[in-house]
Coordinates of C-alpha atoms and ligand atoms in Angstrom, one line a residue:
X4 CA 86.7 -32.3 194.6
X5 CA 85.3 -33.4 191.3
X6 CA 86.4 -30.9 188.7
X7 CA 84.1 -32.2 186.0
X8 CA 80.8 -30.6 185.0
X9 CA 78.8 -33.8 184.9
X10 CA 78.4 -37.3 186.4
X11 CA 77.2 -40.5 184.9
X12 CA 73.7 -39.8 186.2
X13 CA 73.7 -36.5 184.2
X14 CA 74.6 -38.5 181.0
X15 CA 71.8 -40.9 181.8
X16 CA 69.4 -37.9 182.3
X17 CA 70.4 -36.4 179.0
X18 CA 69.5 -39.7 177.3
X19 CA 73.0 -40.7 176.2
X20 CA 73.0 -43.9 178.3
X21 CA 70.2 -46.2 179.5
X22 CA 71.6 -48.5 182.2
X23 CA 68.6 -50.7 182.2
X24 CA 68.7 -51.8 178.6
X25 CA 72.3 -50.7 178.0
X26 CA 71.6 -48.4 175.2
X27 CA 74.3 -45.9 174.3
X28 CA 73.9 -42.9 172.0
X29 CA 76.7 -40.7 170.6
X30 CA 77.1 -37.4 172.6
X31 CA 76.7 -34.3 170.5
X32 CA 76.8 -30.5 170.9
X33 CA 79.4 -28.1 172.2
X34 CA 78.7 -28.4 176.0
X35 CA 81.5 -30.2 177.9
X36 CA 80.8 -33.0 180.4
X37 CA 84.4 -33.7 181.3
X38 CA 86.9 -31.1 182.5
X39 CA 88.3 -30.4 179.1
X40 CA 88.2 -31.5 175.4
X41 CA 91.2 -33.8 175.8
X42 CA 89.1 -35.9 178.2
X43 CA 85.7 -35.2 176.6
X44 CA 87.1 -36.4 173.3
X45 CA 87.8 -40.0 174.3
X46 CA 84.5 -40.1 176.3
X47 CA 82.6 -39.1 173.1
X48 CA 84.5 -41.6 171.0
X49 CA 83.6 -44.4 173.5
X50 CA 79.9 -43.5 173.3
X51 CA 80.2 -43.1 169.5
X52 CA 81.6 -46.6 168.9
X53 CA 78.8 -48.1 171.0
X54 CA 76.0 -46.1 169.4
X55 CA 73.2 -48.2 167.9
X56 CA 74.0 -47.0 164.4
X57 CA 77.7 -47.9 164.7
X58 CA 78.2 -51.0 166.8
X59 CA 77.4 -54.5 165.4
X60 CA 76.0 -55.8 168.7
X61 CA 75.9 -52.8 171.1
X62 CA 74.0 -54.7 173.9
X63 CA 77.0 -57.0 174.3
X64 CA 79.5 -54.1 173.8
X65 CA 80.6 -55.6 170.5
X66 CA 81.6 -53.0 168.0
X67 CA 82.7 -55.0 164.9
X68 CA 85.0 -57.8 163.6
X69 CA 83.6 -61.0 165.3
X70 CA 83.7 -60.1 169.0
X71 CA 85.8 -56.9 169.1
X72 CA 84.6 -55.0 172.2
X73 CA 84.8 -51.4 173.5
X74 CA 84.7 -52.3 177.2
X75 CA 85.0 -55.5 179.1
X76 CA 81.5 -55.4 180.7
X77 CA 78.8 -52.8 181.5
X78 CA 80.2 -52.4 184.9
X79 CA 83.6 -51.7 183.4
X80 CA 82.0 -49.3 180.9
X81 CA 80.4 -47.3 183.7
X82 CA 83.6 -47.2 185.7
X83 CA 85.5 -45.9 182.6
X84 CA 82.8 -43.2 182.2
X85 CA 83.0 -42.3 185.9
X86 CA 86.7 -42.1 185.8
X87 CA 86.8 -39.9 182.7
X88 CA 84.2 -37.5 184.2
X89 CA 86.3 -37.2 187.4
X90 CA 89.7 -36.7 185.8
X91 CA 91.7 -33.6 186.1
X92 CA 93.6 -32.1 183.1
X93 CA 96.9 -33.7 184.2
X94 CA 95.5 -37.2 185.0
X95 CA 96.2 -40.3 183.0
X96 CA 93.7 -43.2 183.1
X97 CA 95.0 -46.8 182.6
X98 CA 92.7 -49.2 180.8
X99 CA 93.6 -52.9 181.0
X100 CA 91.6 -55.0 178.4
X101 CA 88.5 -52.8 178.6
X102 CA 88.5 -52.1 182.3
X103 CA 89.7 -48.9 184.1
X104 CA 92.3 -50.0 186.6
X105 CA 94.1 -46.8 187.8
X106 CA 94.4 -43.1 187.5
X107 CA 97.8 -41.3 187.9
X108 CA 98.7 -37.7 187.9
X109 CA 101.2 -37.3 185.0
X110 CA 101.4 -34.1 183.0
X111 CA 98.9 -31.9 181.1
X112 CA 100.8 -32.7 177.9
X113 CA 100.8 -36.5 178.5
X114 CA 98.2 -38.9 177.0
X115 CA 95.0 -38.8 179.0
X116 CA 94.5 -42.6 178.5
X117 CA 96.9 -45.5 178.0
X118 CA 95.3 -48.8 177.1
X119 CA 96.4 -52.3 176.5
X120 CA 94.0 -54.9 175.1
X121 CA 94.1 -58.7 174.9
X122 CA 97.9 -58.8 175.4
X123 CA 99.0 -62.3 176.5
X124 CA 102.6 -63.7 177.1
X125 CA 103.5 -65.3 173.8
X126 CA 103.7 -68.9 174.9
X127 CA 100.1 -68.7 176.1
X128 CA 98.8 -66.6 173.2
X129 CA 96.2 -68.9 171.6
X130 CA 92.4 -68.7 171.4
X131 CA 91.8 -71.5 174.0
X132 CA 93.8 -69.7 176.7
X133 CA 92.3 -66.4 175.7
X134 CA 88.8 -67.8 176.1
X135 CA 89.7 -69.2 179.6
X136 CA 91.0 -65.7 180.7
X137 CA 87.9 -64.1 179.1
X138 CA 85.5 -66.4 181.0
X139 CA 87.2 -65.5 184.2
X140 CA 86.6 -61.8 183.4
X141 CA 90.3 -61.1 183.0
X142 CA 90.7 -59.9 179.4
X143 CA 88.8 -58.6 176.4
X144 CA 89.2 -58.9 172.7
X145 CA 89.6 -55.4 171.4
X146 CA 90.1 -56.1 167.6
X147 CA 91.8 -53.1 166.1
X148 CA 89.5 -50.1 166.4
X149 CA 86.8 -51.4 168.8
X150 CA 88.9 -51.5 172.0
X151 CA 90.7 -48.3 171.0
X152 CA 87.5 -46.4 170.3
X153 CA 88.5 -45.5 166.7
X154 CA 85.8 -47.4 164.7
X155 CA 83.8 -45.2 162.3
X156 CA 81.3 -47.7 160.8
X157 CA 81.5 -49.3 157.4
X158 CA 83.1 -46.3 155.8
X159 CA 86.5 -47.5 157.1
X160 CA 86.3 -50.8 155.3
X161 CA 84.9 -49.2 152.2
X162 CA 87.8 -46.9 152.0
X163 CA 90.4 -49.6 152.7
X164 CA 88.8 -51.8 149.9
X165 CA 88.8 -48.8 147.6
X166 CA 92.6 -48.3 148.2
X167 CA 93.2 -52.0 147.7
X168 CA 91.5 -52.1 144.3
X169 CA 93.0 -48.7 143.5
X170 CA 96.5 -50.1 144.1
X171 CA 95.7 -53.1 141.9
X172 CA 94.4 -50.7 139.2
X173 CA 97.6 -48.6 139.5
X174 CA 100.0 -51.5 139.5
X175 CA 98.4 -53.7 136.9
X176 CA 95.8 -51.8 134.8
X177 CA 96.8 -48.2 134.0
X178 CA 95.1 -46.7 137.1
X179 CA 91.5 -47.8 136.4
X180 CA 89.3 -50.9 136.5
X181 CA 87.2 -49.8 133.6
X182 CA 86.5 -52.8 131.3
X183 CA 87.9 -55.1 134.0
X184 CA 86.0 -57.9 135.7
X185 CA 86.6 -58.7 139.4
X186 CA 85.3 -62.0 140.6
X187 CA 85.1 -62.5 144.4
X188 CA 82.8 -63.8 147.2
X189 CA 81.5 -62.7 150.5
X190 CA 79.0 -59.9 151.0
X191 CA 79.3 -59.8 154.8
X192 CA 80.1 -57.0 157.2
X193 CA 83.5 -56.2 155.5
X194 CA 83.4 -58.2 152.2
X195 CA 80.2 -56.3 151.4
X196 CA 82.3 -53.2 150.6
X197 CA 83.9 -55.0 147.6
X198 CA 81.2 -54.3 144.9
X199 CA 81.0 -50.6 145.6
X200 CA 84.8 -50.2 145.8
X201 CA 85.3 -52.0 142.5
X202 CA 82.5 -49.8 140.9
X203 CA 84.1 -46.6 142.2
X204 CA 87.2 -47.6 140.1
X205 CA 84.9 -48.1 137.1
X206 CA 85.0 -51.9 137.1
X207 CA 82.5 -54.8 137.1
X208 CA 82.2 -56.8 140.3
X209 CA 80.7 -60.3 140.3
X210 CA 80.3 -61.3 144.0
X211 CA 79.1 -64.7 145.2
X212 CA 77.3 -65.2 148.5
X213 CA 75.3 -68.2 149.7
X214 CA 73.1 -65.9 151.9
X215 CA 70.2 -64.5 150.0
X216 CA 69.3 -62.0 152.7
X217 CA 72.9 -60.7 152.7
X218 CA 72.7 -60.0 149.0
X219 CA 69.4 -58.1 149.4
X220 CA 70.8 -56.2 152.4
X221 CA 73.8 -54.9 150.3
X222 CA 71.4 -53.8 147.5
X223 CA 69.3 -51.9 150.1
X224 CA 72.4 -50.2 151.5
X225 CA 73.5 -49.1 148.0
X226 CA 76.7 -51.3 148.1
X227 CA 75.5 -53.6 145.3
X228 CA 73.5 -53.0 142.1
X229 CA 71.6 -56.2 141.4
X230 CA 71.3 -59.9 142.1
X231 CA 71.3 -63.0 139.9
X232 CA 70.0 -66.5 140.8
X233 CA 72.2 -68.5 138.4
X234 CA 76.0 -68.4 137.9
X235 CA 75.6 -68.7 134.1
X236 CA 73.3 -65.6 133.9
X237 CA 75.5 -63.6 136.3
X238 CA 78.7 -64.3 134.3
X239 CA 76.9 -63.3 131.0
X240 CA 75.7 -60.1 132.5
X241 CA 79.1 -59.3 134.0
X242 CA 80.9 -60.0 130.7
X243 CA 78.4 -57.8 128.7
X244 CA 78.9 -54.9 131.2
X245 CA 82.7 -55.3 130.9
X246 CA 82.5 -55.1 127.1
X247 CA 80.3 -52.0 127.3
X248 CA 82.7 -50.4 129.8
X249 CA 79.8 -50.0 132.2
X250 CA 80.6 -50.0 135.9
X251 CA 78.3 -52.6 137.5
X252 CA 78.1 -54.9 140.6
X253 CA 76.2 -58.2 140.6
X254 CA 75.6 -60.4 143.5
X255 CA 75.1 -64.1 142.6
X256 CA 73.4 -66.5 145.0
X257 CA 76.0 -69.3 144.8
X258 CA 79.0 -70.8 146.5
X259 CA 82.3 -69.2 145.7
X260 CA 83.9 -72.5 144.8
X261 CA 81.2 -73.2 142.3
X262 CA 81.6 -69.8 140.7
X263 CA 85.3 -70.2 140.3
X264 CA 85.0 -73.8 139.1
X265 CA 82.4 -72.7 136.5
X266 CA 84.6 -69.9 135.2
X267 CA 87.5 -72.3 134.8
X268 CA 85.3 -74.8 132.9
X269 CA 83.9 -72.1 130.6
X270 CA 87.4 -70.7 130.0
X271 CA 86.5 -67.2 131.2
X272 CA 89.5 -65.5 132.7
X273 CA 88.5 -62.6 134.9
X274 CA 91.0 -59.7 135.4
X275 CA 91.1 -60.0 139.2
X276 CA 90.0 -62.9 141.5
X277 CA 89.9 -62.9 145.3
X278 CA 87.7 -63.9 148.2
X279 CA 86.2 -62.4 151.3
X280 CA 84.2 -65.2 152.8
X281 CA 85.0 -65.5 156.5
X282 CA 87.3 -68.5 155.6
X283 CA 89.4 -67.9 158.8
X284 CA 86.6 -69.5 160.7
X285 CA 86.1 -73.1 159.3
X286 CA 82.9 -73.9 161.3
X287 CA 80.9 -70.7 160.9
X288 CA 82.6 -68.5 158.3
X289 CA 82.8 -70.7 155.1
X290 CA 79.9 -72.7 153.6
X291 CA 80.3 -76.0 151.9
X292 CA 79.2 -76.5 148.3
X293 CA 76.3 -78.8 147.2
X294 CA 73.7 -77.7 149.8
X295 CA 71.9 -74.4 150.3
X296 CA 72.5 -72.2 153.4
X297 CA 69.6 -73.5 155.5
X298 CA 70.6 -77.1 154.9
X299 CA 74.2 -76.3 155.6
X300 CA 73.3 -74.7 158.9
X301 CA 71.3 -77.8 159.9
X302 CA 74.2 -80.1 158.8
X303 CA 76.6 -78.1 160.9
X304 CA 74.6 -78.6 164.1
X305 CA 73.7 -82.2 163.4
X306 CA 77.1 -83.5 162.3
X307 CA 79.9 -81.0 162.8
X308 CA 82.7 -83.4 161.8
X309 CA 81.0 -84.3 158.5
X310 CA 80.2 -80.7 157.9
X311 CA 83.9 -79.7 158.4
X312 CA 84.9 -82.3 155.9
X313 CA 82.5 -80.7 153.4
X314 CA 83.9 -77.3 154.1
X315 CA 87.5 -78.5 153.5
X316 CA 86.6 -80.2 150.3
X317 CA 84.9 -77.0 149.0
X318 CA 87.9 -74.9 149.9
X319 CA 90.2 -77.4 148.1
X320 CA 88.1 -77.0 144.9
X321 CA 87.9 -73.2 145.4
X322 CA 91.6 -72.6 145.7
X323 CA 92.5 -75.1 143.0
X324 CA 90.3 -73.1 140.6
X325 CA 91.8 -69.8 141.8
X326 CA 95.3 -71.2 141.1
X327 CA 94.2 -72.3 137.6
X328 CA 92.8 -68.8 137.0
X329 CA 96.1 -67.3 138.2
X330 CA 98.1 -69.5 135.8
X331 CA 95.9 -68.3 133.0
X332 CA 96.7 -64.7 133.7
X333 CA 94.2 -63.4 136.2
X334 CA 95.5 -61.2 139.1
X335 CA 94.7 -63.5 142.1
X336 CA 95.3 -62.6 145.7
X337 CA 94.3 -63.7 149.2
X338 CA 92.3 -60.9 151.0
X339 CA 93.6 -61.6 154.5
X340 CA 90.9 -64.2 155.3
X341 CA 93.4 -67.2 155.8
X342 CA 91.9 -69.1 152.8
X343 CA 95.3 -70.2 151.6
X344 CA 96.3 -71.7 154.9
X345 CA 93.0 -73.5 155.2
X346 CA 93.3 -74.8 151.6
X347 CA 96.8 -76.0 152.3
X348 CA 95.6 -78.0 155.2
X349 CA 92.8 -79.4 153.0
X350 CA 95.5 -80.7 150.6
X351 CA 96.3 -77.9 148.2
X352 CA 100.0 -78.0 148.7
X353 CA 100.8 -75.0 146.5
X354 CA 98.0 -72.7 147.9
X355 CA 100.7 -70.2 149.0
X356 CA 101.6 -69.5 145.3
X357 CA 98.6 -67.1 145.6
X358 CA 100.1 -63.9 147.0
X359 CA 98.7 -62.0 150.0
X360 CA 97.1 -58.6 149.6
X361 CA 100.2 -56.7 150.8
X362 CA 101.8 -57.2 147.4
X363 CA 99.6 -54.3 146.3
X364 CA 99.4 -52.3 149.6
X365 CA 103.1 -52.3 150.7
X366 CA 104.1 -49.5 148.3
X367 CA 101.6 -47.3 150.1
X368 CA 103.0 -48.3 153.5
X369 CA 106.5 -47.5 152.2
X370 CA 105.4 -43.9 152.0
X371 CA 103.8 -44.0 155.5
X372 CA 100.3 -44.1 153.9
X373 CA 97.4 -45.6 155.8
X374 CA 93.8 -45.2 156.9
X375 CA 93.9 -41.7 158.6
X376 CA 90.5 -40.7 159.9
X377 CA 88.7 -37.8 161.6
X378 CA 85.4 -37.3 163.5
X379 CA 83.4 -34.2 164.4
X380 CA 83.2 -34.5 168.2
X381 CA 80.3 -32.2 168.3
X382 CA 78.4 -34.2 165.7
X383 CA 78.3 -31.6 163.0
X384 CA 77.9 -33.1 159.4
X385 CA 78.7 -29.7 157.8
X386 CA 82.2 -29.8 159.5
X387 CA 83.0 -33.0 157.6
X388 CA 81.9 -31.5 154.3
X389 CA 84.0 -28.5 154.9
X390 CA 87.0 -30.7 155.7
X391 CA 86.3 -32.7 152.5
X392 CA 86.7 -29.4 150.5
X393 CA 89.7 -28.4 152.5
X394 CA 91.4 -31.8 151.8
X395 CA 90.9 -31.4 148.0
X396 CA 92.3 -27.8 148.1
X397 CA 95.3 -29.0 150.1
X398 CA 96.2 -32.0 147.9
X399 CA 95.1 -31.0 144.4
X400 CA 97.4 -33.5 142.7
X401 CA 96.0 -36.6 144.3
X402 CA 93.4 -37.8 141.9
X403 CA 92.6 -41.0 143.8
X404 CA 91.8 -38.9 146.9
X405 CA 89.6 -36.6 144.8
X406 CA 87.7 -39.6 143.4
X407 CA 87.3 -41.1 146.9
X408 CA 86.0 -37.9 148.4
X409 CA 83.5 -37.4 145.6
X410 CA 82.3 -41.0 145.9
X411 CA 82.3 -40.9 149.7
X412 CA 80.2 -37.8 149.9
X413 CA 77.7 -39.4 147.5
X414 CA 77.5 -42.9 148.9
X415 CA 78.6 -42.9 152.5
X416 CA 75.9 -42.5 155.1
X417 CA 77.3 -41.2 158.4
X418 CA 77.0 -43.6 161.4
X419 CA 77.1 -42.1 164.9
X420 CA 79.3 -39.0 165.0
X421 CA 80.0 -37.8 161.4
X422 CA 83.5 -39.0 160.2
X423 CA 85.7 -39.3 157.2
X424 CA 88.6 -41.6 156.3
X425 CA 91.2 -41.4 153.6
X426 CA 94.8 -42.6 153.1
X427 CA 97.3 -39.9 153.8
X428 CA 101.0 -40.4 154.1
X429 CA 104.1 -38.9 155.7
X430 CA 104.2 -35.1 155.4
X431 CA 100.5 -35.0 154.6
X432 CA 98.8 -36.1 157.9
X433 CA 100.6 -33.4 160.0
X434 CA 99.7 -30.7 157.5
X435 CA 96.1 -31.7 157.4
X436 CA 95.9 -32.1 161.2
X437 CA 97.4 -28.7 161.7
X438 CA 94.9 -27.2 159.3
X439 CA 92.0 -28.9 161.1
X440 CA 93.2 -27.4 164.4
X441 CA 93.4 -23.9 162.8
X442 CA 89.8 -24.3 161.6
X443 CA 88.7 -25.2 165.1
X444 CA 90.6 -22.3 166.5
X445 CA 89.0 -19.7 164.1
X446 CA 85.5 -21.1 164.6
X447 CA 85.1 -22.1 161.0
X448 CA 84.5 -25.6 162.3
X449 CA 81.7 -25.8 164.9
X450 CA 83.8 -27.7 167.5
X451 CA 86.8 -30.0 168.2
X452 CA 87.7 -32.8 165.9
X453 CA 89.2 -36.3 166.8
X454 CA 91.9 -37.7 164.5
X455 CA 93.3 -41.2 164.5
X456 CA 93.6 -44.3 162.4
X457 CA 93.2 -48.0 162.0
X458 CA 95.9 -50.2 163.5
X459 CA 96.4 -51.6 160.0
X460 CA 98.9 -49.0 159.2
X461 CA 102.5 -48.5 157.9
X462 CA 104.5 -48.8 161.2
X463 CA 102.1 -49.9 163.8
X464 CA 101.5 -53.6 163.2
X465 CA 103.3 -56.9 163.2
X466 CA 101.0 -59.5 161.5
X467 CA 102.9 -62.2 159.5
X468 CA 99.7 -63.5 157.7
X469 CA 98.6 -60.0 156.7
X470 CA 100.3 -56.6 157.0
X471 CA 103.8 -57.9 157.4
X472 CA 103.7 -61.0 155.3
X473 CA 106.9 -61.6 153.2
X474 CA 108.8 -58.5 154.4
X475 CA 111.9 -58.0 152.3
X476 CA 114.3 -58.8 155.2
X477 CA 112.2 -61.6 156.8
X478 CA 111.1 -59.4 159.7
X479 CA 107.4 -60.5 159.4
X480 CA 107.0 -61.6 163.0
X481 CA 109.2 -59.0 164.7
X482 CA 106.9 -57.4 167.3
X483 CA 109.1 -54.5 168.3
X484 CA 107.6 -52.1 165.8
X485 CA 104.1 -51.8 167.2
X486 CA 105.6 -51.4 170.7
X487 CA 107.8 -48.6 169.5
X488 CA 104.8 -47.0 167.7
X489 CA 102.7 -47.0 170.9
X490 CA 105.6 -45.5 173.0
X491 CA 106.5 -42.9 170.4
X492 CA 102.9 -41.7 170.1
X493 CA 102.6 -41.5 173.9
X494 CA 105.7 -39.3 174.3
X495 CA 104.6 -37.2 171.3
X496 CA 101.4 -36.3 173.1
X497 CA 98.6 -38.3 171.6
X498 CA 95.4 -37.9 173.6
X499 CA 95.2 -41.7 174.0
X500 CA 97.4 -44.6 173.0
X501 CA 96.4 -48.3 172.6
X502 CA 98.4 -51.4 172.3
X503 CA 96.6 -54.6 171.2
X504 CA 97.1 -58.3 170.4
X505 CA 95.1 -60.5 168.0
X506 CA 93.3 -58.0 165.8
X507 CA 92.4 -58.8 162.2
X508 CA 93.8 -62.4 162.0
X509 CA 93.2 -63.6 165.6
X510 CA 94.9 -64.3 168.9
X511 CA 98.6 -65.4 168.6
X512 CA 99.0 -63.9 165.1
X513 CA 99.3 -60.1 165.5
X514 CA 100.4 -57.2 167.6
X515 CA 99.4 -53.7 166.8
X516 CA 98.9 -50.1 168.1
X517 CA 96.7 -47.1 167.6
X518 CA 96.1 -43.6 168.9
X519 CA 93.5 -40.9 169.2
X520 CA 94.3 -37.1 169.1
X521 CA 91.8 -34.4 170.0
X522 CA 92.3 -31.2 168.1
X523 CA 90.6 -28.6 170.2
X524 CA 92.0 -25.5 168.4
X525 CA 94.5 -24.7 171.1
X526 CA 98.3 -24.0 170.6
X527 CA 98.9 -27.1 172.6
X528 CA 96.8 -29.1 170.2
X529 CA 98.7 -27.6 167.2
X530 CA 102.1 -28.8 168.6
X531 CA 100.7 -32.2 169.5
X532 CA 99.3 -32.5 165.9
X533 CA 102.7 -31.6 164.4
X534 CA 104.6 -34.2 166.6
X535 CA 102.2 -37.1 166.6
X536 CA 101.1 -36.8 162.9
X537 CA 104.8 -36.6 161.9
X538 CA 106.1 -39.3 164.2
X539 CA 103.4 -41.9 163.6
X540 CA 103.6 -42.2 159.8
X541 CA 107.3 -41.5 160.1
X542 CA 107.8 -44.7 162.0
X543 CA 106.1 -46.5 159.0
X544 CA 108.7 -45.0 156.7
X545 CA 111.5 -46.0 159.1
X546 CA 110.2 -49.6 159.5
X547 CA 110.1 -50.1 155.7
X548 CA 113.4 -48.4 155.1
X549 CA 115.0 -50.6 157.8
X550 CA 113.5 -53.7 156.0
X551 CA 115.2 -52.6 152.8
X552 CA 112.4 -51.0 150.8
X553 CA 113.8 -48.6 148.3
X554 CA 110.9 -46.1 148.1
X555 CA 110.9 -45.8 151.9
X556 CA 114.7 -45.1 151.9
X557 CA 114.3 -42.5 149.1
X558 CA 111.4 -40.8 150.9
X559 CA 113.3 -40.7 154.2
X560 CA 116.2 -39.0 152.4
X561 CA 113.9 -36.6 150.5
X562 CA 111.9 -35.5 153.6
X563 CA 114.6 -35.6 156.2
X564 CA 113.4 -38.6 158.2
X565 CA 116.5 -39.3 160.3
X566 CA 117.6 -42.9 160.1
X567 CA 120.9 -43.7 161.8
X568 CA 123.5 -45.1 159.4
X569 CA 121.4 -44.2 156.3
X570 CA 123.8 -41.5 155.0
X571 CA 126.9 -43.6 155.3
X572 CA 125.1 -46.5 153.5
X573 CA 125.7 -48.8 156.5
X574 CA 127.9 -49.1 159.5
X575 CA 131.5 -47.9 159.7
X576 CA 132.5 -51.3 160.9
X577 CA 131.4 -52.8 157.6
X578 CA 133.4 -50.2 155.8
X579 CA 136.4 -51.0 157.8
X580 CA 136.6 -47.6 159.5
Ligands
NAD12 P1 81.2 -62.1 157.4 O1 81.1 -63.3 158.3 O2 80.4 -60.9 157.8 O3 80.7 -62.4 155.9 C1 81.1 -63.6 155.2 C2 80.1 -63.8 154.1 O4 80.6 -64.9 153.3 C3 78.7 -64.2 154.5 O5 77.8 -63.4 153.9 C4 78.6 -65.7 154.1 O6 77.2 -66.0 153.7 C5 79.5 -65.7 152.9 N1 80.0 -67.0 152.6 C6 80.6 -67.9 153.4 N2 81.0 -69.0 152.8 C7 80.7 -68.8 151.5 C8 81.0 -69.6 150.3 N3 81.6 -70.7 150.4 N4 80.6 -69.1 149.1 C9 79.9 -67.9 149.1 N5 79.6 -67.1 150.2 C10 80.1 -67.6 151.4 O7 82.7 -61.7 157.3 P2 83.4 -60.3 156.9 O8 83.4 -59.4 158.1 O9 82.8 -59.7 155.7 O10 84.9 -60.7 156.6 C11 85.2 -61.7 155.6 C12 86.7 -62.1 155.7 O11 87.6 -61.1 155.1 C13 87.2 -62.3 157.1 O12 88.0 -63.5 157.1 C14 88.0 -61.1 157.4 O13 89.1 -61.3 158.4 C15 88.6 -60.8 156.0 N6 88.9 -59.4 155.8 C16 90.2 -59.0 155.6 C17 90.5 -57.7 155.4 C18 91.9 -57.2 155.1 O14 92.1 -56.0 154.9 N7 92.9 -58.1 155.2 C19 89.5 -56.7 155.3 C20 88.2 -57.1 155.5 C21 87.9 -58.5 155.7

């Protein structure tokens, strides 16, 4: 017997999926298709991440971040949907790299889905081997939130970038970027969030990109104010705006290396310098200086070796100039795009004098803070607005949160199901999740809400070039933490739990975990929210306390996070007891 209300054919008839052209649309409304909301929730999040307004390349199931996919193939997608629609309330579906592989009867309080994406035995974990497996149809690259169905469009990266520049403002400039100049590059999919994030903190952003169309696109989307054709003119405009204290963002059609070299030559010292070209990908992600984009594209196809030599030389100049600016007093950091490592290979021996972005973000992780997010599963925009207000009422002291919500409600256009993201920490996520569930229960929200987060979070990732670079105790590459995170969220009752390999920085370089939790207004949901939303950020506090971070240890003591040995200050053996 099939306990569900619908079949895949019904979803096709309702216009949510067209199997001929593989078009997927977010499912809206209060009517259930699966047997309950704990199963309907993941079904809706799968459709949401593949919606035309959300996914980068929906026809190929690619959601974002290079080739981060939501399902391995269209056949696999249809099997996942069939499985979800046929599941009973105490079934658990297993997804292996984007393909449904089994359903087991577990318990109504267990997760409804367990997924593992792109995980490869360490000695084989490189891109070449991954591509071999992929071409045999045996695996899928899930990035962080693509394969775990937690992507909410460009709002996620805008908020993360807002937090990054906010942390810099707090730690270096009295909490604001007003009268500060940020020089950076890359107006792509993710880097394009930089100008708006800097402006939200009151600063001036000067952003180089070699792609004219990309500059215009970011202006159209409201992420960038204006464009300049010459470096000289752009620098003059930026400095004038800085002097006036006027928040402004300027896109300049130029190579990043040329902008930094020009600034060094003219003895301008910006307040902050970074880069978000896609430097991790030498061949396609970073353009060489001296030729325009069209000529560079031709050069790449005609003479790849010569082209790569040009790229390496440009990176050498670029990072040499960044180091000079750092020595002259600018706050310079690597924005997780592997530019330092590439420059080192190109001959800049001291490239790693430039710190990674975690210098600024780690204090947030110590408090279990990270990109918490929620989505109206019925597609109601008003519900997100109501939750914005609720958030500000519940956390009135948090000015950065208030500024973010004000800006987000003004600038962010919803994509797919309406969603919101903000950084909440230990002791905050469980309170807010519990409140959301209450509001679903009382009918003040028009339907159930999904909550989850990015895998880039306090206790859920091991990524030595990014989130766990330079940990105090040298535990950068210890991969136990994301495994523990996934297991903990599963036993705490998350609706689904995902363990991934290779997100953010690529295959071989990271392990990470995520979860989804459907708040349907029930008592069961309330207790899941309390457990999952305490344990998940709690593990972030534990991970940082274990590595020796003082704030994490203090917070654990203040809030009663139990850490064996913390009270006695170490082991009895060491004390000779
Ligand atoms: P993307 O490919 O969409 O965009 C890159 C942009 O850089 C393009 O517009 C391209 O024209 C421009 N560009 C390339 N070379 C240039 C050069 N030499 N000078 C000027 N412009 C140049 O990439 P994306 O999705 O925006 O990501 C950018 C990088 O940032 C990636 O490496 C990504 O991994 C990293 N990233 C890290 C974090 C983090 O939190 N650590 C967050 C976001 C992005």
